Short mmCIF file of C-alpha atoms in Angstrom, two decimals:
data_model
loop_
_atom_site.label_atom_id
_atom_site.label_comp_id
_atom_site.label_asym_id
_atom_site.label_seq_id
_atom_site.Cartn_x
_atom_site.Cartn_y
_atom_site.Cartn_z
CA UNK A 294 16.82 35.07 -4.11
CA UNK A 295 13.55 33.33 -4.67
CA UNK A 296 13.08 31.92 -8.10
CA UNK A 297 10.95 33.93 -10.41
CA UNK A 298 8.01 31.98 -11.76
CA UNK A 299 5.97 33.04 -15.14
CA UNK A 300 2.98 35.35 -14.76
CA UNK A 301 2.04 38.75 -13.51
CA UNK A 302 0.69 39.36 -10.08
CA UNK A 303 -2.82 40.81 -9.75
CA UNK A 304 -3.25 44.19 -7.84
CA UNK A 305 -6.47 44.23 -5.75
CA UNK A 306 -9.25 45.74 -7.59
CA UNK A 307 -12.99 46.13 -7.02
CA UNK A 308 -15.31 43.51 -8.70
CA UNK A 309 -13.37 40.49 -7.80
CA UNK A 310 -15.01 37.42 -6.71
CA UNK A 311 -13.71 33.94 -5.33
CA UNK A 312 -14.43 30.90 -7.27
CA UNK A 313 -14.98 27.44 -6.03
CA UNK A 314 -13.22 25.90 -8.95
CA UNK A 315 -11.74 26.29 -12.49
CA UNK A 316 -12.03 23.97 -15.50
CA UNK A 317 -8.31 23.74 -17.13
CA UNK A 318 -8.49 25.16 -20.44
CA UNK A 319 -8.87 22.76 -23.29
CA UNK A 320 -9.81 19.99 -20.86
CA UNK A 321 -12.76 18.74 -18.61
CA UNK A 322 -10.28 18.54 -15.63
CA UNK A 323 -11.53 20.84 -12.76
CA UNK A 324 -9.34 22.18 -10.13
CA UNK A 325 -10.25 23.58 -6.67
CA UNK A 326 -8.57 24.94 -3.81
CA UNK A 327 -5.94 22.61 -2.17
CA UNK A 328 -5.27 20.87 -5.53
CA UNK A 329 -1.86 20.59 -6.90
CA UNK A 330 -1.28 21.53 -10.64
CA UNK A 331 1.35 21.72 -13.27
CA UNK A 332 1.99 25.05 -14.62
CA UNK A 333 3.46 26.00 -18.03
CA UNK A 334 7.03 27.51 -17.54
CA UNK A 335 8.11 30.37 -19.70
CA UNK A 336 11.02 28.33 -21.09
CA UNK A 337 9.40 25.47 -23.08
CA UNK A 338 12.66 23.35 -22.50
CA UNK A 339 11.98 23.02 -18.73
CA UNK A 340 9.55 20.61 -17.01
CA UNK A 341 6.32 22.27 -15.73
CA UNK A 342 6.28 23.96 -12.51
CA UNK A 343 4.35 22.33 -9.77
CA UNK A 344 2.19 24.26 -7.20
CA UNK A 345 -0.71 23.99 -4.73
CA UNK A 346 -3.92 26.15 -5.21
CA UNK A 347 -4.57 28.44 -2.54
CA UNK A 348 -7.20 30.64 -3.89
CA UNK A 349 -9.13 30.94 -7.26
CA UNK A 350 -10.66 34.46 -8.23
CA UNK A 351 -12.11 36.17 -11.20
CA UNK A 352 -12.03 40.10 -11.93
CA UNK A 353 -14.90 42.18 -13.47
CA UNK A 354 -13.77 41.01 -16.91
CA UNK A 355 -13.78 37.40 -16.05
CA UNK A 356 -10.05 37.06 -16.01
CA UNK A 357 -9.22 34.13 -13.60
CA UNK A 358 -6.24 34.29 -11.45
CA UNK A 359 -5.06 31.66 -9.04
CA UNK A 360 -2.86 32.24 -5.84
CA UNK A 361 -0.54 29.49 -5.60
CA UNK A 362 2.20 28.16 -3.29
CA UNK A 363 5.23 26.65 -5.19
CA UNK A 364 6.76 23.42 -5.03
CA UNK A 365 10.53 23.37 -5.81
CA UNK A 366 12.21 20.72 -7.39
CA UNK A 367 15.63 19.70 -5.70
CA UNK A 368 17.78 21.26 -8.49
CA UNK A 369 15.88 24.64 -8.00
CA UNK A 370 16.80 24.79 -4.46
CA UNK A 371 20.10 26.66 -3.13
CA UNK A 372 21.62 23.32 -2.32
CA UNK A 373 20.92 21.52 -5.60
CA UNK A 374 19.94 17.87 -6.40
CA UNK A 375 21.79 15.39 -4.28
CA UNK A 376 22.24 11.67 -4.51
CA UNK A 377 19.36 10.83 -2.14
CA UNK A 378 16.82 13.04 -3.85
CA UNK A 379 14.30 10.86 -5.85
CA UNK A 380 13.11 11.76 -9.49
CA UNK A 381 9.80 12.73 -8.23
CA UNK A 382 10.81 14.65 -5.08
CA UNK A 383 9.50 18.18 -4.46
CA UNK A 384 9.95 20.63 -1.73
CA UNK A 385 6.89 22.61 -0.43
CA UNK A 386 8.25 26.31 -0.49
CA UNK A 387 7.28 29.55 1.27
CA UNK A 388 7.13 31.16 -2.25
CA UNK A 389 3.60 32.38 -3.09
CA UNK A 390 2.57 33.95 -6.46
CA UNK A 391 -0.58 35.06 -8.35
CA UNK A 392 -0.74 33.73 -11.81
CA UNK A 393 -3.13 33.47 -14.62
CA UNK A 394 -5.29 30.35 -14.47
CA UNK A 395 -4.49 29.74 -18.33
CA UNK A 396 -0.93 28.87 -17.20
CA UNK A 397 -2.33 25.61 -15.58
CA UNK A 398 -1.54 22.51 -17.78
CA UNK A 399 -2.94 19.73 -15.71
CA UNK A 400 -3.46 18.25 -12.37
CA UNK A 401 -1.12 16.24 -10.33
CA UNK A 402 -0.84 14.47 -6.84
CA UNK A 403 1.96 15.35 -4.27
CA UNK A 404 1.99 12.50 -1.75
CA UNK A 405 3.45 12.37 1.65
CA UNK A 406 6.67 10.57 1.50
CA UNK A 407 5.24 7.51 3.48
CA UNK A 408 2.31 7.25 1.00
CA UNK A 409 4.42 7.56 -2.00
CA UNK A 410 6.54 4.58 -0.83
CA UNK A 411 3.33 2.47 -0.58
CA UNK A 412 2.43 3.11 -4.34
CA UNK A 413 2.43 -0.03 -6.38
CA UNK A 414 2.64 2.02 -9.49
CA UNK A 415 4.01 5.54 -9.66
CA UNK A 416 2.30 7.51 -12.67
CA UNK A 417 3.59 10.61 -14.41
CA UNK A 418 1.33 12.82 -12.06
CA UNK A 419 2.37 11.26 -8.91
CA UNK A 420 5.07 13.29 -6.74
CA UNK A 421 6.16 13.35 -3.14
CA UNK A 422 7.21 15.85 -0.49
CA UNK A 423 9.08 15.29 2.75
CA UNK A 424 10.59 18.73 3.29
CA UNK A 425 9.20 22.30 3.62
CA UNK A 426 11.76 24.75 1.92
CA UNK A 427 12.47 28.52 2.77
CA UNK A 428 13.18 29.86 -0.64
CA UNK A 429 15.33 32.89 0.54
CA UNK A 430 17.44 31.24 3.17
CA UNK A 431 17.48 27.74 1.73
CA UNK A 432 16.50 26.16 5.10
CA UNK A 433 14.50 23.00 5.30
CA UNK A 434 11.86 21.77 7.64
CA UNK A 435 12.06 19.33 9.44
CA UNK A 436 15.70 19.81 10.26
CA UNK A 437 16.51 16.26 10.72
CA UNK A 438 15.97 13.18 8.52
CA UNK A 439 16.46 9.53 8.84
CA UNK A 440 19.71 8.10 7.24
CA UNK A 441 20.72 4.52 6.44
CA UNK A 442 23.41 2.15 5.23
CA UNK A 443 27.20 2.65 5.71
CA UNK A 444 26.87 5.81 3.70
CA UNK A 445 24.53 7.23 6.22
CA UNK A 446 22.25 8.68 3.38
CA UNK A 447 18.46 9.40 3.51
CA UNK A 448 16.44 6.99 1.73
CA UNK A 449 15.93 7.32 -1.94
CA UNK A 450 12.42 5.60 -3.09
CA UNK A 451 14.10 5.11 -6.47
CA UNK A 452 16.86 2.89 -5.03
CA UNK A 453 16.61 -0.86 -3.94
CA UNK A 454 17.74 -1.21 -0.42
CA UNK A 455 18.27 -4.60 1.57
CA UNK A 456 17.60 -5.04 5.34
CA UNK A 457 19.94 -6.77 7.70
CA UNK A 458 18.12 -9.38 9.59
CA UNK A 459 20.31 -8.75 12.64
CA UNK A 460 20.59 -5.02 13.19
CA UNK A 461 17.59 -4.06 11.09
CA UNK A 462 19.43 -1.37 9.28
CA UNK A 463 19.15 -0.94 5.44
CA UNK A 464 21.84 -1.03 2.88
CA UNK A 465 22.39 -0.19 -0.61
CA UNK A 466 23.61 -3.36 -2.52
CA UNK A 467 26.73 -1.40 -3.96
CA UNK A 468 27.57 -0.39 -0.29
CA UNK A 469 27.80 -4.03 0.63
CA UNK A 470 29.55 -5.41 -2.43
CA UNK A 471 26.69 -6.80 -4.42
CA UNK A 472 24.85 -5.87 -7.60
CA UNK A 473 21.25 -5.18 -8.10
CA UNK A 474 20.61 -8.29 -9.72
CA UNK A 475 22.08 -10.13 -6.69
CA UNK A 476 20.15 -8.19 -4.28
CA UNK A 477 16.77 -8.83 -6.05
CA UNK A 478 17.72 -12.59 -5.68
CA UNK A 479 18.22 -12.60 -1.85
CA UNK A 480 15.84 -14.33 0.68
CA UNK A 481 17.74 -13.43 3.57
CA UNK A 482 20.65 -10.71 4.32
CA UNK A 483 23.06 -10.26 7.26
CA UNK A 484 25.50 -7.21 7.21
CA UNK A 485 29.20 -7.88 8.01
CA UNK A 486 28.89 -6.27 11.40
CA UNK A 487 26.29 -8.98 12.32
CA UNK A 488 27.51 -12.00 10.35
CA UNK A 489 29.64 -12.98 13.23
CA UNK A 490 26.81 -12.94 15.58
CA UNK A 491 25.52 -16.70 16.04
CA UNK A 492 22.33 -15.65 17.63
CA UNK A 493 20.80 -13.67 14.84
CA UNK A 494 17.06 -14.03 14.65
CA UNK A 495 15.49 -13.95 11.21
CA UNK A 496 12.70 -11.53 10.61
CA UNK A 497 9.37 -12.97 10.09
CA UNK A 498 8.69 -11.03 6.92
CA UNK A 499 12.03 -12.20 5.23
CA UNK A 500 13.53 -10.00 2.67
CA UNK A 501 12.13 -6.53 2.07
CA UNK A 502 13.22 -3.85 -0.36
CA UNK A 503 12.55 -0.43 1.12
CA UNK A 504 13.08 1.08 4.71
CA UNK A 505 10.07 0.86 6.92
CA UNK A 506 11.12 2.88 9.97
CA UNK A 507 13.45 5.63 10.92
CA UNK A 508 16.86 4.09 12.15
CA UNK A 509 19.28 6.96 12.56
CA UNK A 510 18.62 10.69 12.00
CA UNK A 511 20.89 13.61 10.84
CA UNK A 512 20.77 17.24 11.12
CA UNK A 513 19.52 19.17 8.12
CA UNK A 514 21.19 22.63 8.18
CA UNK A 515 22.06 25.62 6.38
CA UNK A 516 21.27 26.07 2.67
CA UNK A 517 21.36 22.29 1.92
CA UNK A 518 21.12 18.92 3.25
CA UNK A 519 24.34 18.16 4.72
CA UNK A 520 25.67 14.98 3.61
CA UNK A 521 28.74 14.02 1.65
#
């Protein structure tokens, strides 16, 4: 079942009017339709919920409500958090709600996966999304995802990876028998499968630390991403 979020849905009444923006209580931050926001959970021990504002409206008593589309954290999905999920990863769900605007705590940015990996500095307000998520069935869109390394896992932007100059695949240091510290000192890397090839051409860009292109893909099926 879809996760219940705090707040009480508003029934349709006369006297409602759409608003272009809302100023977060106690701040000078303004949110508009399309912005991503942090919303206060009912359990103070949990991190704030993340949602995208779809509509802002006020009733005859000037009570402001927002229609939101929820982002789910991996641990909130039916499949749970997996090894390849980044700390700032979110899934854009098909779960909509109407909430009191007073539950908005702040603004945040949900980047595309590609743009997130290009950030030089990741702030507390930065998140990323690479999947849409069906809350009832646990299904994901897209249903295929690039995988890397011997372990054939999707890329986690929190993890350092090294690229083989022969096959151009990406590897976790631990999967090729080296430490993170050793990997950071590398100027060039060749995997064991390519190490016997005398005609390896070194990449013009030298050593890189994150996958730049899809190498292999694996199906995303059922209620979780199907990886070991």
